mmCIF file of the N, C-alpha and C atoms, coordinates in Angstrom:
data_MODEL
# 
_entry.id   MODEL 
# 
loop_
_atom_site.group_PDB 
_atom_site.id 
_atom_site.type_symbol 
_atom_site.label_atom_id 
_atom_site.label_alt_id 
_atom_site.label_comp_id 
_atom_site.label_asym_id 
_atom_site.label_entity_id 
_atom_site.label_seq_id 
_atom_site.pdbx_PDB_ins_code 
_atom_site.Cartn_x 
_atom_site.Cartn_y 
_atom_site.Cartn_z 
_atom_site.occupancy 
_atom_site.B_iso_or_equiv 
_atom_site.pdbx_formal_charge 
_atom_site.auth_seq_id 
_atom_site.auth_comp_id 
_atom_site.auth_asym_id 
_atom_site.auth_atom_id 
_atom_site.pdbx_PDB_model_num 
ATOM 1   N N  . MET A 1 1  ? 2.403   -7.790  -17.454 1.00 0.00 ? 1  MET A N  1 
ATOM 2   C CA . MET A 1 1  ? 2.148   -9.305  -17.870 1.00 0.00 ? 1  MET A CA 1 
ATOM 3   C C  . MET A 1 1  ? 3.168   -10.068 -18.021 1.00 0.00 ? 1  MET A C  1 
ATOM 4   N N  . TYR A 1 2  ? 4.329   -9.498  -18.541 1.00 0.00 ? 2  TYR A N  1 
ATOM 5   C CA . TYR A 1 2  ? 5.389   -10.581 -18.804 1.00 0.00 ? 2  TYR A CA 1 
ATOM 6   C C  . TYR A 1 2  ? 6.007   -10.882 -17.657 1.00 0.00 ? 2  TYR A C  1 
ATOM 7   N N  . ARG A 1 3  ? 5.752   -10.376 -16.280 1.00 0.00 ? 3  ARG A N  1 
ATOM 8   C CA . ARG A 1 3  ? 6.325   -10.670 -15.036 1.00 0.00 ? 3  ARG A CA 1 
ATOM 9   C C  . ARG A 1 3  ? 5.545   -11.917 -14.635 1.00 0.00 ? 3  ARG A C  1 
ATOM 10  N N  . HIS A 1 4  ? 4.170   -12.203 -15.222 1.00 0.00 ? 4  HIS A N  1 
ATOM 11  C CA . HIS A 1 4  ? 3.465   -13.196 -14.742 1.00 0.00 ? 4  HIS A CA 1 
ATOM 12  C C  . HIS A 1 4  ? 3.425   -14.467 -15.830 1.00 0.00 ? 4  HIS A C  1 
ATOM 13  N N  . GLY A 1 5  ? 4.472   -14.285 -16.585 1.00 0.00 ? 5  GLY A N  1 
ATOM 14  C CA . GLY A 1 5  ? 4.735   -15.389 -17.713 1.00 0.00 ? 5  GLY A CA 1 
ATOM 15  C C  . GLY A 1 5  ? 4.041   -15.195 -19.067 1.00 0.00 ? 5  GLY A C  1 
ATOM 16  N N  . PHE A 1 6  ? 3.491   -14.242 -19.523 1.00 0.00 ? 6  PHE A N  1 
ATOM 17  C CA . PHE A 1 6  ? 2.804   -13.900 -20.589 1.00 0.00 ? 6  PHE A CA 1 
ATOM 18  C C  . PHE A 1 6  ? 3.481   -13.074 -21.602 1.00 0.00 ? 6  PHE A C  1 
ATOM 19  N N  . GLU A 1 7  ? 3.857   -13.567 -22.983 1.00 0.00 ? 7  GLU A N  1 
ATOM 20  C CA . GLU A 1 7  ? 4.372   -12.776 -23.845 1.00 0.00 ? 7  GLU A CA 1 
ATOM 21  C C  . GLU A 1 7  ? 3.446   -11.603 -24.259 1.00 0.00 ? 7  GLU A C  1 
ATOM 22  N N  . LEU A 1 8  ? 4.083   -10.642 -24.700 1.00 0.00 ? 8  LEU A N  1 
ATOM 23  C CA . LEU A 1 8  ? 3.516   -9.362  -25.155 1.00 0.00 ? 8  LEU A CA 1 
ATOM 24  C C  . LEU A 1 8  ? 3.946   -9.122  -26.583 1.00 0.00 ? 8  LEU A C  1 
ATOM 25  N N  . PRO A 1 9  ? 3.407   -9.798  -27.455 1.00 0.00 ? 9  PRO A N  1 
ATOM 26  C CA . PRO A 1 9  ? 3.790   -9.531  -28.946 1.00 0.00 ? 9  PRO A CA 1 
ATOM 27  C C  . PRO A 1 9  ? 3.825   -8.204  -29.584 1.00 0.00 ? 9  PRO A C  1 
ATOM 28  N N  . GLN A 1 10 ? 4.698   -7.634  -29.910 1.00 0.00 ? 10 GLN A N  1 
ATOM 29  C CA . GLN A 1 10 ? 4.679   -6.371  -30.361 1.00 0.00 ? 10 GLN A CA 1 
ATOM 30  C C  . GLN A 1 10 ? 4.412   -5.335  -29.092 1.00 0.00 ? 10 GLN A C  1 
ATOM 31  N N  . PHE A 1 11 ? 4.782   -5.909  -28.017 1.00 0.00 ? 11 PHE A N  1 
ATOM 32  C CA . PHE A 1 11 ? 4.191   -5.187  -26.773 1.00 0.00 ? 11 PHE A CA 1 
ATOM 33  C C  . PHE A 1 11 ? 2.854   -4.575  -26.838 1.00 0.00 ? 11 PHE A C  1 
ATOM 34  N N  . ALA A 1 12 ? 2.069   -5.482  -27.216 1.00 0.00 ? 12 ALA A N  1 
ATOM 35  C CA . ALA A 1 12 ? 0.511   -5.353  -27.438 1.00 0.00 ? 12 ALA A CA 1 
ATOM 36  C C  . ALA A 1 12 ? -0.045  -6.291  -26.238 1.00 0.00 ? 12 ALA A C  1 
ATOM 37  N N  . MET A 1 13 ? -0.986  -5.556  -25.542 1.00 0.00 ? 13 MET A N  1 
ATOM 38  C CA . MET A 1 13 ? -1.795  -6.461  -24.453 1.00 0.00 ? 13 MET A CA 1 
ATOM 39  C C  . MET A 1 13 ? -3.088  -7.030  -25.018 1.00 0.00 ? 13 MET A C  1 
ATOM 40  N N  . PHE A 1 14 ? -3.796  -6.230  -25.968 1.00 0.00 ? 14 PHE A N  1 
ATOM 41  C CA . PHE A 1 14 ? -4.948  -6.900  -26.044 1.00 0.00 ? 14 PHE A CA 1 
ATOM 42  C C  . PHE A 1 14 ? -4.910  -8.185  -26.802 1.00 0.00 ? 14 PHE A C  1 
ATOM 43  N N  . PRO A 1 15 ? -3.998  -9.023  -27.340 1.00 0.00 ? 15 PRO A N  1 
ATOM 44  C CA . PRO A 1 15 ? -4.118  -10.291 -27.609 1.00 0.00 ? 15 PRO A CA 1 
ATOM 45  C C  . PRO A 1 15 ? -4.352  -11.095 -26.465 1.00 0.00 ? 15 PRO A C  1 
ATOM 46  N N  . LEU A 1 16 ? -3.850  -10.670 -25.091 1.00 0.00 ? 16 LEU A N  1 
ATOM 47  C CA . LEU A 1 16 ? -3.875  -11.568 -23.825 1.00 0.00 ? 16 LEU A CA 1 
ATOM 48  C C  . LEU A 1 16 ? -5.387  -11.555 -23.445 1.00 0.00 ? 16 LEU A C  1 
ATOM 49  N N  . LEU A 1 17 ? -6.312  -10.848 -24.158 1.00 0.00 ? 17 LEU A N  1 
ATOM 50  C CA . LEU A 1 17 ? -7.807  -11.107 -23.836 1.00 0.00 ? 17 LEU A CA 1 
ATOM 51  C C  . LEU A 1 17 ? -8.442  -12.218 -24.317 1.00 0.00 ? 17 LEU A C  1 
ATOM 52  N N  . ASP A 1 18 ? -7.482  -12.931 -25.220 1.00 0.00 ? 18 ASP A N  1 
ATOM 53  C CA . ASP A 1 18 ? -7.954  -14.163 -25.863 1.00 0.00 ? 18 ASP A CA 1 
ATOM 54  C C  . ASP A 1 18 ? -7.458  -15.439 -25.076 1.00 0.00 ? 18 ASP A C  1 
ATOM 55  N N  . ILE A 1 19 ? -6.805  -15.206 -24.103 1.00 0.00 ? 19 ILE A N  1 
ATOM 56  C CA . ILE A 1 19 ? -6.125  -16.228 -23.109 1.00 0.00 ? 19 ILE A CA 1 
ATOM 57  C C  . ILE A 1 19 ? -6.880  -16.231 -21.821 1.00 0.00 ? 19 ILE A C  1 
ATOM 58  N N  . PRO A 1 20 ? -7.665  -17.008 -21.371 1.00 0.00 ? 20 PRO A N  1 
ATOM 59  C CA . PRO A 1 20 ? -8.468  -17.061 -20.199 1.00 0.00 ? 20 PRO A CA 1 
ATOM 60  C C  . PRO A 1 20 ? -7.559  -16.837 -19.019 1.00 0.00 ? 20 PRO A C  1 
ATOM 61  N N  . SER A 1 21 ? -6.432  -17.516 -18.921 1.00 0.00 ? 21 SER A N  1 
ATOM 62  C CA . SER A 1 21 ? -5.577  -17.431 -17.786 1.00 0.00 ? 21 SER A CA 1 
ATOM 63  C C  . SER A 1 21 ? -4.807  -15.845 -17.538 1.00 0.00 ? 21 SER A C  1 
ATOM 64  N N  . ALA A 1 22 ? -4.802  -15.480 -18.672 1.00 0.00 ? 22 ALA A N  1 
ATOM 65  C CA . ALA A 1 22 ? -4.270  -13.976 -18.876 1.00 0.00 ? 22 ALA A CA 1 
ATOM 66  C C  . ALA A 1 22 ? -5.323  -12.921 -18.166 1.00 0.00 ? 22 ALA A C  1 
ATOM 67  N N  . VAL A 1 23 ? -6.443  -13.463 -18.759 1.00 0.00 ? 23 VAL A N  1 
ATOM 68  C CA . VAL A 1 23 ? -7.680  -12.458 -18.107 1.00 0.00 ? 23 VAL A CA 1 
ATOM 69  C C  . VAL A 1 23 ? -7.927  -12.698 -16.790 1.00 0.00 ? 23 VAL A C  1 
ATOM 70  N N  . THR A 1 24 ? -7.718  -13.805 -16.250 1.00 0.00 ? 24 THR A N  1 
ATOM 71  C CA . THR A 1 24 ? -7.855  -13.909 -14.895 1.00 0.00 ? 24 THR A CA 1 
ATOM 72  C C  . THR A 1 24 ? -6.485  -13.125 -14.054 1.00 0.00 ? 24 THR A C  1 
ATOM 73  N N  . VAL A 1 25 ? -5.359  -13.334 -14.566 1.00 0.00 ? 25 VAL A N  1 
ATOM 74  C CA . VAL A 1 25 ? -4.319  -12.658 -13.744 1.00 0.00 ? 25 VAL A CA 1 
ATOM 75  C C  . VAL A 1 25 ? -4.751  -11.147 -13.976 1.00 0.00 ? 25 VAL A C  1 
ATOM 76  N N  . MET A 1 26 ? -4.947  -10.541 -14.912 1.00 0.00 ? 26 MET A N  1 
ATOM 77  C CA . MET A 1 26 ? -5.393  -9.201  -15.190 1.00 0.00 ? 26 MET A CA 1 
ATOM 78  C C  . MET A 1 26 ? -6.379  -8.610  -14.197 1.00 0.00 ? 26 MET A C  1 
ATOM 79  N N  . ARG A 1 27 ? -7.724  -9.772  -14.235 1.00 0.00 ? 27 ARG A N  1 
ATOM 80  C CA . ARG A 1 27 ? -8.525  -9.057  -13.259 1.00 0.00 ? 27 ARG A CA 1 
ATOM 81  C C  . ARG A 1 27 ? -7.998  -9.091  -11.771 1.00 0.00 ? 27 ARG A C  1 
ATOM 82  N N  . ASP A 1 28 ? -7.088  -10.164 -11.306 1.00 0.00 ? 28 ASP A N  1 
ATOM 83  C CA . ASP A 1 28 ? -6.666  -10.039 -9.880  1.00 0.00 ? 28 ASP A CA 1 
ATOM 84  C C  . ASP A 1 28 ? -5.929  -8.777  -10.083 1.00 0.00 ? 28 ASP A C  1 
ATOM 85  N N  . MET A 1 29 ? -5.056  -8.384  -10.737 1.00 0.00 ? 29 MET A N  1 
ATOM 86  C CA . MET A 1 29 ? -4.104  -7.438  -10.918 1.00 0.00 ? 29 MET A CA 1 
ATOM 87  C C  . MET A 1 29 ? -4.811  -6.422  -10.567 1.00 0.00 ? 29 MET A C  1 
ATOM 88  N N  . PHE A 1 30 ? -5.783  -6.011  -11.339 1.00 0.00 ? 30 PHE A N  1 
ATOM 89  C CA . PHE A 1 30 ? -6.518  -4.539  -11.521 1.00 0.00 ? 30 PHE A CA 1 
ATOM 90  C C  . PHE A 1 30 ? -7.579  -4.802  -10.091 1.00 0.00 ? 30 PHE A C  1 
ATOM 91  N N  . ARG A 1 31 ? -7.997  -5.702  -9.796  1.00 0.00 ? 31 ARG A N  1 
ATOM 92  C CA . ARG A 1 31 ? -8.923  -5.547  -8.536  1.00 0.00 ? 31 ARG A CA 1 
ATOM 93  C C  . ARG A 1 31 ? -8.152  -5.392  -7.528  1.00 0.00 ? 31 ARG A C  1 
ATOM 94  N N  . ALA A 1 32 ? -6.822  -5.743  -7.321  1.00 0.00 ? 32 ALA A N  1 
ATOM 95  C CA . ALA A 1 32 ? -6.258  -5.276  -6.177  1.00 0.00 ? 32 ALA A CA 1 
ATOM 96  C C  . ALA A 1 32 ? -5.655  -3.842  -6.254  1.00 0.00 ? 32 ALA A C  1 
ATOM 97  N N  . GLN A 1 33 ? -5.482  -3.374  -7.571  1.00 0.00 ? 33 GLN A N  1 
ATOM 98  C CA . GLN A 1 33 ? -5.245  -1.981  -7.736  1.00 0.00 ? 33 GLN A CA 1 
ATOM 99  C C  . GLN A 1 33 ? -6.709  -1.204  -7.395  1.00 0.00 ? 33 GLN A C  1 
ATOM 100 N N  . LEU A 1 34 ? -7.642  -1.551  -7.757  1.00 0.00 ? 34 LEU A N  1 
ATOM 101 C CA . LEU A 1 34 ? -9.037  -0.696  -7.404  1.00 0.00 ? 34 LEU A CA 1 
ATOM 102 C C  . LEU A 1 34 ? -9.080  -0.756  -5.843  1.00 0.00 ? 34 LEU A C  1 
ATOM 103 N N  . ASP A 1 35 ? -8.949  -2.049  -5.422  1.00 0.00 ? 35 ASP A N  1 
ATOM 104 C CA . ASP A 1 35 ? -9.122  -2.025  -3.865  1.00 0.00 ? 35 ASP A CA 1 
ATOM 105 C C  . ASP A 1 35 ? -8.042  -0.847  -3.256  1.00 0.00 ? 35 ASP A C  1 
ATOM 106 N N  . VAL A 1 36 ? -6.956  -0.764  -3.632  1.00 0.00 ? 36 VAL A N  1 
ATOM 107 C CA . VAL A 1 36 ? -6.104  0.292   -2.918  1.00 0.00 ? 36 VAL A CA 1 
ATOM 108 C C  . VAL A 1 36 ? -6.674  1.506   -3.352  1.00 0.00 ? 36 VAL A C  1 
ATOM 109 N N  . ALA A 1 37 ? -7.219  1.867   -4.296  1.00 0.00 ? 37 ALA A N  1 
ATOM 110 C CA . ALA A 1 37 ? -7.749  3.185   -4.750  1.00 0.00 ? 37 ALA A CA 1 
ATOM 111 C C  . ALA A 1 37 ? -9.231  3.423   -3.826  1.00 0.00 ? 37 ALA A C  1 
ATOM 112 N N  . ALA A 1 38 ? -9.918  2.419   -3.845  1.00 0.00 ? 38 ALA A N  1 
ATOM 113 C CA . ALA A 1 38 ? -11.176 2.370   -2.947  1.00 0.00 ? 38 ALA A CA 1 
ATOM 114 C C  . ALA A 1 38 ? -10.710 2.911   -1.498  1.00 0.00 ? 38 ALA A C  1 
ATOM 115 N N  . GLU A 1 39 ? -9.781  2.129   -0.912  1.00 0.00 ? 39 GLU A N  1 
ATOM 116 C CA . GLU A 1 39 ? -9.293  2.299   0.331   1.00 0.00 ? 39 GLU A CA 1 
ATOM 117 C C  . GLU A 1 39 ? -8.918  3.517   0.959   1.00 0.00 ? 39 GLU A C  1 
ATOM 118 N N  . PHE A 1 40 ? -8.269  4.316   0.064   1.00 0.00 ? 40 PHE A N  1 
ATOM 119 C CA . PHE A 1 40 ? -7.916  5.624   -0.131  1.00 0.00 ? 40 PHE A CA 1 
ATOM 120 C C  . PHE A 1 40 ? -8.678  6.493   -0.469  1.00 0.00 ? 40 PHE A C  1 
ATOM 121 N N  . GLY A 1 41 ? -9.955  6.308   -1.272  1.00 0.00 ? 41 GLY A N  1 
ATOM 122 C CA . GLY A 1 41 ? -10.883 7.094   -1.790  1.00 0.00 ? 41 GLY A CA 1 
ATOM 123 C C  . GLY A 1 41 ? -10.345 7.879   -3.080  1.00 0.00 ? 41 GLY A C  1 
ATOM 124 N N  . LEU A 1 42 ? -9.437  7.094   -3.575  1.00 0.00 ? 42 LEU A N  1 
ATOM 125 C CA . LEU A 1 42 ? -8.774  7.707   -4.796  1.00 0.00 ? 42 LEU A CA 1 
ATOM 126 C C  . LEU A 1 42 ? -9.609  7.306   -6.230  1.00 0.00 ? 42 LEU A C  1 
ATOM 127 N N  . GLY A 1 43 ? -9.387  7.982   -7.373  1.00 0.00 ? 43 GLY A N  1 
ATOM 128 C CA . GLY A 1 43 ? -9.843  7.439   -8.602  1.00 0.00 ? 43 GLY A CA 1 
ATOM 129 C C  . GLY A 1 43 ? -9.020  6.514   -9.182  1.00 0.00 ? 43 GLY A C  1 
ATOM 130 N N  . PHE A 1 44 ? -9.451  5.659   -10.214 1.00 0.00 ? 44 PHE A N  1 
ATOM 131 C CA . PHE A 1 44 ? -8.544  4.755   -10.998 1.00 0.00 ? 44 PHE A CA 1 
ATOM 132 C C  . PHE A 1 44 ? -8.678  4.878   -12.535 1.00 0.00 ? 44 PHE A C  1 
ATOM 133 N N  . LEU A 1 45 ? -7.725  4.985   -12.972 1.00 0.00 ? 45 LEU A N  1 
ATOM 134 C CA . LEU A 1 45 ? -7.712  5.042   -14.803 1.00 0.00 ? 45 LEU A CA 1 
ATOM 135 C C  . LEU A 1 45 ? -7.224  3.773   -15.166 1.00 0.00 ? 45 LEU A C  1 
ATOM 136 N N  . LEU A 1 46 ? -7.979  2.976   -15.767 1.00 0.00 ? 46 LEU A N  1 
ATOM 137 C CA . LEU A 1 46 ? -7.732  1.803   -16.422 1.00 0.00 ? 46 LEU A CA 1 
ATOM 138 C C  . LEU A 1 46 ? -7.295  1.952   -17.945 1.00 0.00 ? 46 LEU A C  1 
ATOM 139 N N  . THR A 1 47 ? -6.144  1.977   -18.102 1.00 0.00 ? 47 THR A N  1 
ATOM 140 C CA . THR A 1 47 ? -5.852  1.980   -19.994 1.00 0.00 ? 47 THR A CA 1 
ATOM 141 C C  . THR A 1 47 ? -4.775  1.058   -20.223 1.00 0.00 ? 47 THR A C  1 
ATOM 142 N N  . GLY A 1 48 ? -4.722  1.195   -21.558 1.00 0.00 ? 48 GLY A N  1 
ATOM 143 C CA . GLY A 1 48 ? -3.510  0.545   -22.033 1.00 0.00 ? 48 GLY A CA 1 
ATOM 144 C C  . GLY A 1 48 ? -3.741  -0.848  -22.654 1.00 0.00 ? 48 GLY A C  1 
ATOM 145 N N  . LEU A 1 49 ? -4.925  -1.437  -22.565 1.00 0.00 ? 49 LEU A N  1 
ATOM 146 C CA . LEU A 1 49 ? -5.295  -2.760  -23.134 1.00 0.00 ? 49 LEU A CA 1 
ATOM 147 C C  . LEU A 1 49 ? -5.488  -2.612  -24.682 1.00 0.00 ? 49 LEU A C  1 
ATOM 148 N N  . ASP A 1 50 ? -5.857  -1.558  -25.153 1.00 0.00 ? 50 ASP A N  1 
ATOM 149 C CA . ASP A 1 50 ? -6.137  -1.414  -26.557 1.00 0.00 ? 50 ASP A CA 1 
ATOM 150 C C  . ASP A 1 50 ? -5.200  -0.580  -27.441 1.00 0.00 ? 50 ASP A C  1 
ATOM 151 N N  . TYR A 1 51 ? -4.048  0.134   -26.781 1.00 0.00 ? 51 TYR A N  1 
ATOM 152 C CA . TYR A 1 51 ? -3.475  0.806   -27.475 1.00 0.00 ? 51 TYR A CA 1 
ATOM 153 C C  . TYR A 1 51 ? -2.520  0.479   -28.678 1.00 0.00 ? 51 TYR A C  1 
ATOM 154 N N  . ARG A 1 52 ? -2.480  -0.653  -28.904 1.00 0.00 ? 52 ARG A N  1 
ATOM 155 C CA . ARG A 1 52 ? -1.791  -1.265  -30.076 1.00 0.00 ? 52 ARG A CA 1 
ATOM 156 C C  . ARG A 1 52 ? -2.910  -1.837  -31.063 1.00 0.00 ? 52 ARG A C  1 
ATOM 157 N N  . ALA A 1 53 ? -4.097  -1.736  -30.718 1.00 0.00 ? 53 ALA A N  1 
ATOM 158 C CA . ALA A 1 53 ? -5.074  -2.388  -31.473 1.00 0.00 ? 53 ALA A CA 1 
ATOM 159 C C  . ALA A 1 53 ? -5.727  -1.434  -32.622 1.00 0.00 ? 53 ALA A C  1 
ATOM 160 N N  . SER A 1 54 ? -4.692  -0.815  -33.466 1.00 0.00 ? 54 SER A N  1 
ATOM 161 C CA . SER A 1 54 ? -4.682  -0.189  -34.478 1.00 0.00 ? 54 SER A CA 1 
ATOM 162 C C  . SER A 1 54 ? -4.695  -1.192  -35.732 1.00 0.00 ? 54 SER A C  1 
ATOM 163 N N  . PRO A 1 55 ? -5.126  -0.805  -37.002 1.00 0.00 ? 55 PRO A N  1 
ATOM 164 C CA . PRO A 1 55 ? -4.937  -1.545  -38.120 1.00 0.00 ? 55 PRO A CA 1 
ATOM 165 C C  . PRO A 1 55 ? -3.593  -1.959  -38.434 1.00 0.00 ? 55 PRO A C  1 
ATOM 166 N N  . ASP A 1 56 ? -2.582  -1.040  -38.221 1.00 0.00 ? 56 ASP A N  1 
ATOM 167 C CA . ASP A 1 56 ? -1.009  -1.224  -38.448 1.00 0.00 ? 56 ASP A CA 1 
ATOM 168 C C  . ASP A 1 56 ? -0.575  -2.306  -37.533 1.00 0.00 ? 56 ASP A C  1 
ATOM 169 N N  . TRP A 1 57 ? -0.880  -2.056  -36.208 1.00 0.00 ? 57 TRP A N  1 
ATOM 170 C CA . TRP A 1 57 ? -0.419  -3.034  -35.478 1.00 0.00 ? 57 TRP A CA 1 
ATOM 171 C C  . TRP A 1 57 ? -1.021  -4.361  -35.327 1.00 0.00 ? 57 TRP A C  1 
ATOM 172 N N  . GLY A 1 58 ? -2.419  -4.312  -35.586 1.00 0.00 ? 58 GLY A N  1 
ATOM 173 C CA . GLY A 1 58 ? -2.940  -5.508  -35.722 1.00 0.00 ? 58 GLY A CA 1 
ATOM 174 C C  . GLY A 1 58 ? -2.610  -6.278  -36.594 1.00 0.00 ? 58 GLY A C  1 
ATOM 175 N N  . ALA A 1 59 ? -2.175  -5.816  -37.805 1.00 0.00 ? 59 ALA A N  1 
ATOM 176 C CA . ALA A 1 59 ? -1.768  -6.588  -39.076 1.00 0.00 ? 59 ALA A CA 1 
ATOM 177 C C  . ALA A 1 59 ? -0.492  -7.262  -38.546 1.00 0.00 ? 59 ALA A C  1 
ATOM 178 N N  . LYS A 1 60 ? 0.554   -6.677  -38.028 1.00 0.00 ? 60 LYS A N  1 
ATOM 179 C CA . LYS A 1 60 ? 1.687   -7.392  -37.592 1.00 0.00 ? 60 LYS A CA 1 
ATOM 180 C C  . LYS A 1 60 ? 1.155   -8.555  -36.526 1.00 0.00 ? 60 LYS A C  1 
ATOM 181 N N  . LEU A 1 61 ? 0.398   -8.329  -35.883 1.00 0.00 ? 61 LEU A N  1 
ATOM 182 C CA . LEU A 1 61 ? -0.322  -9.395  -34.928 1.00 0.00 ? 61 LEU A CA 1 
ATOM 183 C C  . LEU A 1 61 ? -1.023  -10.530 -35.475 1.00 0.00 ? 61 LEU A C  1 
ATOM 184 N N  . GLY A 1 62 ? -1.401  -10.376 -36.662 1.00 0.00 ? 62 GLY A N  1 
ATOM 185 C CA . GLY A 1 62 ? -2.269  -11.313 -37.467 1.00 0.00 ? 62 GLY A CA 1 
ATOM 186 C C  . GLY A 1 62 ? -3.487  -10.937 -37.445 1.00 0.00 ? 62 GLY A C  1 
ATOM 187 N N  . TYR A 1 63 ? -4.164  -9.992  -36.863 1.00 0.00 ? 63 TYR A N  1 
ATOM 188 C CA . TYR A 1 63 ? -5.517  -9.401  -36.915 1.00 0.00 ? 63 TYR A CA 1 
ATOM 189 C C  . TYR A 1 63 ? -5.997  -8.645  -37.885 1.00 0.00 ? 63 TYR A C  1 
ATOM 190 N N  . SER A 1 64 ? -6.989  -9.002  -38.560 1.00 0.00 ? 64 SER A N  1 
ATOM 191 C CA . SER A 1 64 ? -7.593  -8.223  -39.573 1.00 0.00 ? 64 SER A CA 1 
ATOM 192 C C  . SER A 1 64 ? -8.227  -6.964  -39.078 1.00 0.00 ? 64 SER A C  1 
ATOM 193 N N  . ALA A 1 65 ? -8.233  -5.854  -40.154 1.00 0.00 ? 65 ALA A N  1 
ATOM 194 C CA . ALA A 1 65 ? -8.872  -4.475  -39.867 1.00 0.00 ? 65 ALA A CA 1 
ATOM 195 C C  . ALA A 1 65 ? -10.375 -4.926  -39.095 1.00 0.00 ? 65 ALA A C  1 
ATOM 196 N N  . PRO A 1 66 ? -11.153 -5.536  -40.109 1.00 0.00 ? 66 PRO A N  1 
ATOM 197 C CA . PRO A 1 66 ? -12.484 -5.859  -39.528 1.00 0.00 ? 66 PRO A CA 1 
ATOM 198 C C  . PRO A 1 66 ? -12.702 -6.537  -38.166 1.00 0.00 ? 66 PRO A C  1 
ATOM 199 N N  . ALA A 1 67 ? -11.783 -7.389  -37.822 1.00 0.00 ? 67 ALA A N  1 
ATOM 200 C CA . ALA A 1 67 ? -11.809 -8.148  -36.555 1.00 0.00 ? 67 ALA A CA 1 
ATOM 201 C C  . ALA A 1 67 ? -11.328 -7.263  -35.476 1.00 0.00 ? 67 ALA A C  1 
ATOM 202 N N  . LEU A 1 68 ? -10.370 -6.202  -35.858 1.00 0.00 ? 68 LEU A N  1 
ATOM 203 C CA . LEU A 1 68 ? -9.944  -5.142  -34.705 1.00 0.00 ? 68 LEU A CA 1 
ATOM 204 C C  . LEU A 1 68 ? -11.403 -4.028  -34.680 1.00 0.00 ? 68 LEU A C  1 
ATOM 205 N N  . ALA A 1 69 ? -12.108 -3.662  -35.888 1.00 0.00 ? 69 ALA A N  1 
ATOM 206 C CA . ALA A 1 69 ? -13.199 -2.947  -35.507 1.00 0.00 ? 69 ALA A CA 1 
ATOM 207 C C  . ALA A 1 69 ? -14.265 -3.551  -34.899 1.00 0.00 ? 69 ALA A C  1 
ATOM 208 N N  . ASP A 1 70 ? -14.385 -4.906  -34.979 1.00 0.00 ? 70 ASP A N  1 
ATOM 209 C CA . ASP A 1 70 ? -15.534 -5.512  -34.313 1.00 0.00 ? 70 ASP A CA 1 
ATOM 210 C C  . ASP A 1 70 ? -14.777 -6.284  -33.357 1.00 0.00 ? 70 ASP A C  1 
ATOM 211 N N  . GLY A 1 71 ? -14.471 -5.514  -32.122 1.00 0.00 ? 71 GLY A N  1 
ATOM 212 C CA . GLY A 1 71 ? -13.902 -6.230  -30.874 1.00 0.00 ? 71 GLY A CA 1 
ATOM 213 C C  . GLY A 1 71 ? -14.175 -7.504  -30.198 1.00 0.00 ? 71 GLY A C  1 
ATOM 214 N N  . ARG A 1 72 ? -15.545 -7.871  -30.811 1.00 0.00 ? 72 ARG A N  1 
ATOM 215 C CA . ARG A 1 72 ? -16.243 -9.272  -30.369 1.00 0.00 ? 72 ARG A CA 1 
ATOM 216 C C  . ARG A 1 72 ? -15.379 -10.217 -30.756 1.00 0.00 ? 72 ARG A C  1 
ATOM 217 N N  . THR A 1 73 ? -14.836 -10.048 -32.064 1.00 0.00 ? 73 THR A N  1 
ATOM 218 C CA . THR A 1 73 ? -14.204 -11.334 -32.611 1.00 0.00 ? 73 THR A CA 1 
ATOM 219 C C  . THR A 1 73 ? -12.673 -11.522 -32.292 1.00 0.00 ? 73 THR A C  1 
ATOM 220 N N  . VAL A 1 74 ? -12.124 -10.316 -31.721 1.00 0.00 ? 74 VAL A N  1 
ATOM 221 C CA . VAL A 1 74 ? -10.832 -10.223 -31.308 1.00 0.00 ? 74 VAL A CA 1 
ATOM 222 C C  . VAL A 1 74 ? -10.727 -10.766 -29.728 1.00 0.00 ? 74 VAL A C  1 
ATOM 223 N N  . TRP A 1 75 ? -11.619 -10.161 -28.780 1.00 0.00 ? 75 TRP A N  1 
ATOM 224 C CA . TRP A 1 75 ? -11.111 -10.371 -27.277 1.00 0.00 ? 75 TRP A CA 1 
ATOM 225 C C  . TRP A 1 75 ? -12.327 -10.537 -26.702 1.00 0.00 ? 75 TRP A C  1 
ATOM 226 N N  . ARG A 1 76 ? -13.431 -10.491 -27.146 1.00 0.00 ? 76 ARG A N  1 
ATOM 227 C CA . ARG A 1 76 ? -14.901 -10.777 -26.383 1.00 0.00 ? 76 ARG A CA 1 
ATOM 228 C C  . ARG A 1 76 ? -15.160 -12.370 -26.936 1.00 0.00 ? 76 ARG A C  1 
ATOM 229 N N  . ARG A 1 77 ? -15.328 -12.916 -25.701 1.00 0.00 ? 77 ARG A N  1 
ATOM 230 C CA . ARG A 1 77 ? -15.989 -14.297 -25.906 1.00 0.00 ? 77 ARG A CA 1 
ATOM 231 C C  . ARG A 1 77 ? -17.086 -14.832 -25.159 1.00 0.00 ? 77 ARG A C  1 
# 
C-alpha cells in the first residue's frame, strides 16, 4: 500500500481500513489478484490486514483494547 501513497504506521495495515480511498485501492488490488486466481483455477488466501491488531501494537497506534476487540469501532463503518 505504501506504493500507492499510503503510510503504514508501525507497518500495520488495519488502520487503512478507516480510510475510504485506501479501502478502494485494496479492493481493486485484491480483485485483480482474485481474477488471476480464478482465471487459472487457483485458490487465494487473503491475509495480512489484522496481523498487527493486537493490544500491544494497537496501543502504539492509538487504538484501545476494547476498540480492537470490537472491530466495528476500528475498521467497519
